[in-house]
PDB file of C-alpha atoms in Angstrom:
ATOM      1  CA  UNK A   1       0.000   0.000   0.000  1.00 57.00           C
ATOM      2  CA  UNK A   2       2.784   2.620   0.957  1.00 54.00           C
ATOM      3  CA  UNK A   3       4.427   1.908  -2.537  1.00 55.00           C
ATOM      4  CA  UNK A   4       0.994   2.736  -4.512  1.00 44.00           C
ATOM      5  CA  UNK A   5       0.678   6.129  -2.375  1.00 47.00           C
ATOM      6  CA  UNK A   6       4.707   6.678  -2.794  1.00 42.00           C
ATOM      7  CA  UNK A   7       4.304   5.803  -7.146  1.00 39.00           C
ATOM      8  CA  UNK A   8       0.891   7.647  -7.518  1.00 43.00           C
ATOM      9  CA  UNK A   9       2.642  10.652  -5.460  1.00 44.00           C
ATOM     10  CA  UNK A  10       5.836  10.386  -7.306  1.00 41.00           C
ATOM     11  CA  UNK A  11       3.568  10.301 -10.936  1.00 42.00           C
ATOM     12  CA  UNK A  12       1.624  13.523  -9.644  1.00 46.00           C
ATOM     13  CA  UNK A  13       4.868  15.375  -9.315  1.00 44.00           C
ATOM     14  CA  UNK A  14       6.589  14.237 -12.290  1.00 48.00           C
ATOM     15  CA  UNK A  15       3.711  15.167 -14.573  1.00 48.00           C
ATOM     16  CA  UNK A  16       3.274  18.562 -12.819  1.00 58.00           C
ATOM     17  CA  UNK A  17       6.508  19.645 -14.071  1.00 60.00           C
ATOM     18  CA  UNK A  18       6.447  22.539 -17.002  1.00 70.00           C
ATOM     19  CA  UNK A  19       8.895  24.371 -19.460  1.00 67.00           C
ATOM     20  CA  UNK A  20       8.920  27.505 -20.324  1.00 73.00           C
ATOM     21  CA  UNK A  21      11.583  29.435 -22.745  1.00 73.00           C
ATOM     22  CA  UNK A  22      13.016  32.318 -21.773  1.00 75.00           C
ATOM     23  CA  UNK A  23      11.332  35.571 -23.875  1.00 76.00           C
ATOM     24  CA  UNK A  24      13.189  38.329 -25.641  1.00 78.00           C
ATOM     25  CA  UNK A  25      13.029  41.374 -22.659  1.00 75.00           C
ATOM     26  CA  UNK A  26      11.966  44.581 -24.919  1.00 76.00           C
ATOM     27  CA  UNK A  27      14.619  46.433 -26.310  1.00 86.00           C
ATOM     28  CA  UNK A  28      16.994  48.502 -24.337  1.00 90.00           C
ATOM     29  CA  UNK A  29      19.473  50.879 -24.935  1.00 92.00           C
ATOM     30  CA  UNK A  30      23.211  49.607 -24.195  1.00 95.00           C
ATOM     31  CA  UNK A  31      25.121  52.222 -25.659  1.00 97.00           C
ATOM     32  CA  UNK A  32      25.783  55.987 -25.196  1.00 97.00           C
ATOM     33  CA  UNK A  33      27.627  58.835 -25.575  1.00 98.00           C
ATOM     34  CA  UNK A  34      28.477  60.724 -22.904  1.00 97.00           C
ATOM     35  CA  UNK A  35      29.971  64.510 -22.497  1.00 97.00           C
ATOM     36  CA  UNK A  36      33.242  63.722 -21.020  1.00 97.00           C
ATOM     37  CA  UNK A  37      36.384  62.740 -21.867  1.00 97.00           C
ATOM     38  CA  UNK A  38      37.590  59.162 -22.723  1.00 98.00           C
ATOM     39  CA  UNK A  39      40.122  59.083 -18.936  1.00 97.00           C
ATOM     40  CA  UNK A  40      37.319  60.104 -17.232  1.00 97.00           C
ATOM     41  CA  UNK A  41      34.802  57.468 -18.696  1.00 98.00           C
ATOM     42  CA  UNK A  42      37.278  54.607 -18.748  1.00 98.00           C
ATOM     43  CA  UNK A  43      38.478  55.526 -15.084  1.00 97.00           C
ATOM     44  CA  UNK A  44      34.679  55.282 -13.710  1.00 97.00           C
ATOM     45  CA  UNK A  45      34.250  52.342 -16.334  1.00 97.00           C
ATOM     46  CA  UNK A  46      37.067  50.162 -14.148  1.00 97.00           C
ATOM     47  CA  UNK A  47      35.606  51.839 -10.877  1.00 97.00           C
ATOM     48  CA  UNK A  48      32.362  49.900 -11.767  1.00 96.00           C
ATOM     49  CA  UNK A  49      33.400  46.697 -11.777  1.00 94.00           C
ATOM     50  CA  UNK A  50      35.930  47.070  -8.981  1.00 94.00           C
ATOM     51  CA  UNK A  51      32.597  48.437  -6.452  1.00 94.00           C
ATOM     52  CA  UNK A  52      30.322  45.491  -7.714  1.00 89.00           C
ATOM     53  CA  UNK A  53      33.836  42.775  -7.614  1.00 90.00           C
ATOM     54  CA  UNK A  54      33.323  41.744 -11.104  1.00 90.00           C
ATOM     55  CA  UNK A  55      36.710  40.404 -11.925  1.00 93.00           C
ATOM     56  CA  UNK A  56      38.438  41.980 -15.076  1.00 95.00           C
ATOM     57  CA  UNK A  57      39.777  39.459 -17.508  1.00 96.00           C
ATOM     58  CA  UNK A  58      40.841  42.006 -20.087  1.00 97.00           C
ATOM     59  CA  UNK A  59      41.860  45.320 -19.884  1.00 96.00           C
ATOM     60  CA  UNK A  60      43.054  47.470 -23.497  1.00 97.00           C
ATOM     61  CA  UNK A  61      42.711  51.216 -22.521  1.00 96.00           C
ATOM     62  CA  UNK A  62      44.406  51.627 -26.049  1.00 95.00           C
ATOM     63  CA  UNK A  63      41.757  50.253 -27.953  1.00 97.00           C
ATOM     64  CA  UNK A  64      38.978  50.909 -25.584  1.00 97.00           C
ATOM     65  CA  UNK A  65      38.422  46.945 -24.662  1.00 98.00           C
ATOM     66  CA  UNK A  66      37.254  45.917 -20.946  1.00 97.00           C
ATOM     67  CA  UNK A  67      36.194  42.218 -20.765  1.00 97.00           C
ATOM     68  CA  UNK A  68      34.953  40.567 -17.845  1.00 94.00           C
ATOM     69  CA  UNK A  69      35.864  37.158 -15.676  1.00 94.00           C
ATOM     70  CA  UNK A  70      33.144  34.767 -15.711  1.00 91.00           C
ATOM     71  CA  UNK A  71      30.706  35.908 -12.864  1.00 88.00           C
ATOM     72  CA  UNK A  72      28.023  33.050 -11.468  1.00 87.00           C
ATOM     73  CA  UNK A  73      23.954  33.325 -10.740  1.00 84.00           C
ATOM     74  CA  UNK A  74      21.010  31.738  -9.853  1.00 81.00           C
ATOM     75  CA  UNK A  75      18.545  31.887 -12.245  1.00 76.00           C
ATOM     76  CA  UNK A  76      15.767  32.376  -9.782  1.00 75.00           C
ATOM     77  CA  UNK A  77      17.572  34.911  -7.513  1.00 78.00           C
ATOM     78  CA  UNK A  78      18.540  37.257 -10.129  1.00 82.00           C
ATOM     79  CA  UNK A  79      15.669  36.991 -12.805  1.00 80.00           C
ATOM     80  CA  UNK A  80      15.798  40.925 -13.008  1.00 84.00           C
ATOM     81  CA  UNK A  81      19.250  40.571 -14.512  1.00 85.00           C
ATOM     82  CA  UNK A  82      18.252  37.680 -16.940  1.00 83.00           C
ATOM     83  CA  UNK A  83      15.823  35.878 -18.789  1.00 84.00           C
ATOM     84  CA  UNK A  84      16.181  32.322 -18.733  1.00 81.00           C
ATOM     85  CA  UNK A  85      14.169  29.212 -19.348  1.00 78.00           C
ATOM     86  CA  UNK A  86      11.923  28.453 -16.401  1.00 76.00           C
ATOM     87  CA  UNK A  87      11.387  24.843 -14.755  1.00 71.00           C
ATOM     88  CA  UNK A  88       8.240  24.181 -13.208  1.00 71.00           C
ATOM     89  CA  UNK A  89       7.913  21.659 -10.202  1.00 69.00           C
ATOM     90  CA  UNK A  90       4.682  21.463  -8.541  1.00 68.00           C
ATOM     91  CA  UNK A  91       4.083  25.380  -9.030  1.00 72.00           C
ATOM     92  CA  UNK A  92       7.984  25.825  -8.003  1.00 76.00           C
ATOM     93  CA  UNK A  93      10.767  27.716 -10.101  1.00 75.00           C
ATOM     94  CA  UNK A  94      13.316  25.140  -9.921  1.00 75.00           C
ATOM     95  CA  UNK A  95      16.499  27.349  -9.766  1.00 76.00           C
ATOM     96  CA  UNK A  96      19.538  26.579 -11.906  1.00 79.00           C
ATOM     97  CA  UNK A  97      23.259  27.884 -12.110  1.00 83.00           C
ATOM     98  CA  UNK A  98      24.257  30.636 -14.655  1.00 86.00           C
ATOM     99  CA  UNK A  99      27.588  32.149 -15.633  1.00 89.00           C
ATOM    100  CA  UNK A 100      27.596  35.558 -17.675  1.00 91.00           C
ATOM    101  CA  UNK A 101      30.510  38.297 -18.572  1.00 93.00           C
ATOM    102  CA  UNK A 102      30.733  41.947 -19.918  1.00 91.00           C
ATOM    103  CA  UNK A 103      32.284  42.827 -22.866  1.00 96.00           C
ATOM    104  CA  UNK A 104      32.474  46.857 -22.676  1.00 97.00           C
ATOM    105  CA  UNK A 105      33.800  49.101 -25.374  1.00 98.00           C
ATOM    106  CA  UNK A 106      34.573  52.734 -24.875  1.00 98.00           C
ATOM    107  CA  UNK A 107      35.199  55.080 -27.884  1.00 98.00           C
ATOM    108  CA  UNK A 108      36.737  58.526 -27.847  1.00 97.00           C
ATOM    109  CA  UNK A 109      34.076  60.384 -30.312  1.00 97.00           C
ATOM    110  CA  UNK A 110      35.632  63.846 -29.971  1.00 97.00           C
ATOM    111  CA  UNK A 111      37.767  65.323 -27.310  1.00 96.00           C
ATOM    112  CA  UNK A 112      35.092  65.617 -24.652  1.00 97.00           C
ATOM    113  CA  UNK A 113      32.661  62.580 -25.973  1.00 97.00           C
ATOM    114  CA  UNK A 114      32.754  59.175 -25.327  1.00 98.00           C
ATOM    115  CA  UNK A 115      30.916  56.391 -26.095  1.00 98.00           C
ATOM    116  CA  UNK A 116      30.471  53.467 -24.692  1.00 98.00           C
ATOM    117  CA  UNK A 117      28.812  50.446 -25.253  1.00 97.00           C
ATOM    118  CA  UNK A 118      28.017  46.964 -23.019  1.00 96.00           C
ATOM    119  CA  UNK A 119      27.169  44.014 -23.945  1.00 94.00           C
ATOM    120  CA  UNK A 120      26.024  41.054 -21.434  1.00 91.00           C
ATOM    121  CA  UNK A 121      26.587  37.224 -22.326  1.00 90.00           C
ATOM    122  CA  UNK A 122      25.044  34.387 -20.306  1.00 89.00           C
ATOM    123  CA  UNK A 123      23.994  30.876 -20.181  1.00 87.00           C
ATOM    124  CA  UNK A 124      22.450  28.730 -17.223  1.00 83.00           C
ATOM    125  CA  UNK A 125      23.954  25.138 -16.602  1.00 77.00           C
ATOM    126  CA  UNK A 126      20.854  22.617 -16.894  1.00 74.00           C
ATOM    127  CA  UNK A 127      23.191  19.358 -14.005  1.00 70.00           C
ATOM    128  CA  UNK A 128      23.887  16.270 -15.654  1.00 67.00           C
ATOM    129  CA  UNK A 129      21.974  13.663 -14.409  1.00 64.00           C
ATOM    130  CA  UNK A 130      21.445   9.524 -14.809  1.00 57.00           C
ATOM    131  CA  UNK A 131      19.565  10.222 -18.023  1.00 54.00           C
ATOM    132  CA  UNK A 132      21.896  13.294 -19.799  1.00 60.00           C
ATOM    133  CA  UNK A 133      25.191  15.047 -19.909  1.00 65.00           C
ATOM    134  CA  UNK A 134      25.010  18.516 -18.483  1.00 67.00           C
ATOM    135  CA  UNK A 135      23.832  21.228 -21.137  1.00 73.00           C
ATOM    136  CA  UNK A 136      24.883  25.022 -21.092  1.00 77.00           C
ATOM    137  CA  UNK A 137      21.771  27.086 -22.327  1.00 80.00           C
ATOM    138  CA  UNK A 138      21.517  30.835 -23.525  1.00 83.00           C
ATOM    139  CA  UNK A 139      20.017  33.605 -21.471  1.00 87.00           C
ATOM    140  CA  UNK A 140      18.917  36.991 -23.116  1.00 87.00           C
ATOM    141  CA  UNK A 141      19.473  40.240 -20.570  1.00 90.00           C
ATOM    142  CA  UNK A 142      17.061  41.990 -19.092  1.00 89.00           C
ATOM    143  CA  UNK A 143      19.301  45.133 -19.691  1.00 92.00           C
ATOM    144  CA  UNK A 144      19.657  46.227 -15.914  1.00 91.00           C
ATOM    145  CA  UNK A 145      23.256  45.619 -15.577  1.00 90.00           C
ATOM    146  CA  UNK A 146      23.808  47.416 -18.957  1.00 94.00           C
ATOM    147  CA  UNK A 147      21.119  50.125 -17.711  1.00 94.00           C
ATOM    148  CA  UNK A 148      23.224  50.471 -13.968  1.00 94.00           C
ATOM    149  CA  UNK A 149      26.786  50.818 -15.773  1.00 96.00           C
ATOM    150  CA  UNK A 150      25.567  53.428 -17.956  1.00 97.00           C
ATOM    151  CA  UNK A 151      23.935  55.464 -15.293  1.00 97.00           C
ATOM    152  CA  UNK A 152      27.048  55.063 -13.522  1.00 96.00           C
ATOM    153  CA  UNK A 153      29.016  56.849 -16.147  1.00 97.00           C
ATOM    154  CA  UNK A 154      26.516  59.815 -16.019  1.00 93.00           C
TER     155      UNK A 154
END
């Protein structure tokens, strides 16, 4: 009797399980050009990531490059940052690890203009299991991490 309750359980939760894909956030802005000059923008630029402890990988102040570390999330926790496929579990948000970096690119437009423009890369790690090798999926941004750098700059 306990196995018929624990299988007919077991079936209920299974088949209560849903997918849904991630959707395209609305279009945001991730690049402007701001009235100051290029030391000034890439100085607060590297200021940015040092107050949020977003490792640098690569740094070019020549040709304007700044390119993140790999930084990790939960795709439950910080849904405002991305937009990831969503597991269902009994009416749950099963969470799932992410990874995501910057790439940043400042340009000196005129002697007091600069413009700069961010771009955010991520994927969520669906765990191998007994049935399937692990599987890195793509995220879309939300734009908030592109919207908080740029109001940083202003």
């Amino acid at each position: 009797m306990k196995r018929v309750i624990f299988l007919s359980i077991l079936i209920f939760i299974s088949g209560c399980a849903t997918y849904k894909p991630a959707t395209k956030p609305a279009a945001f802005e991730n690049k402007q050009v701001f009235d100051k000059d290029y030391e000034t923008v890439w100085s607060k630029t590297v200021k940015f990531f040092a107050s949020k402890n977003i490792p640098i990988k690569t740094i070019e102040k020549a040709s304007g490059l700044i390119a993140t570390d790999t930084m990790m999330f939960e795709t439950v926790r910080d849904k405002n940052y991305f937009s990831c496929d969503k597991f269902m579990s009994v009416g749950i948000e099963v969470p799932y690890q992410g990874k995501a970096s910057f790439n940043v690119f400042l340009e000196k437009v005129s002697p007091q203009k600069t413009s700069v423009t961010v771009n955010l890369t991520a994927n969520y790690i669906v765990p191998a299991s007994q049935y399937s090798a692990g599987v890195e999926r793509g995220c879309f941004s939300a734009g908030n991490y592109e919207k908080e750098l740029l109001e940083y700059l202003k």
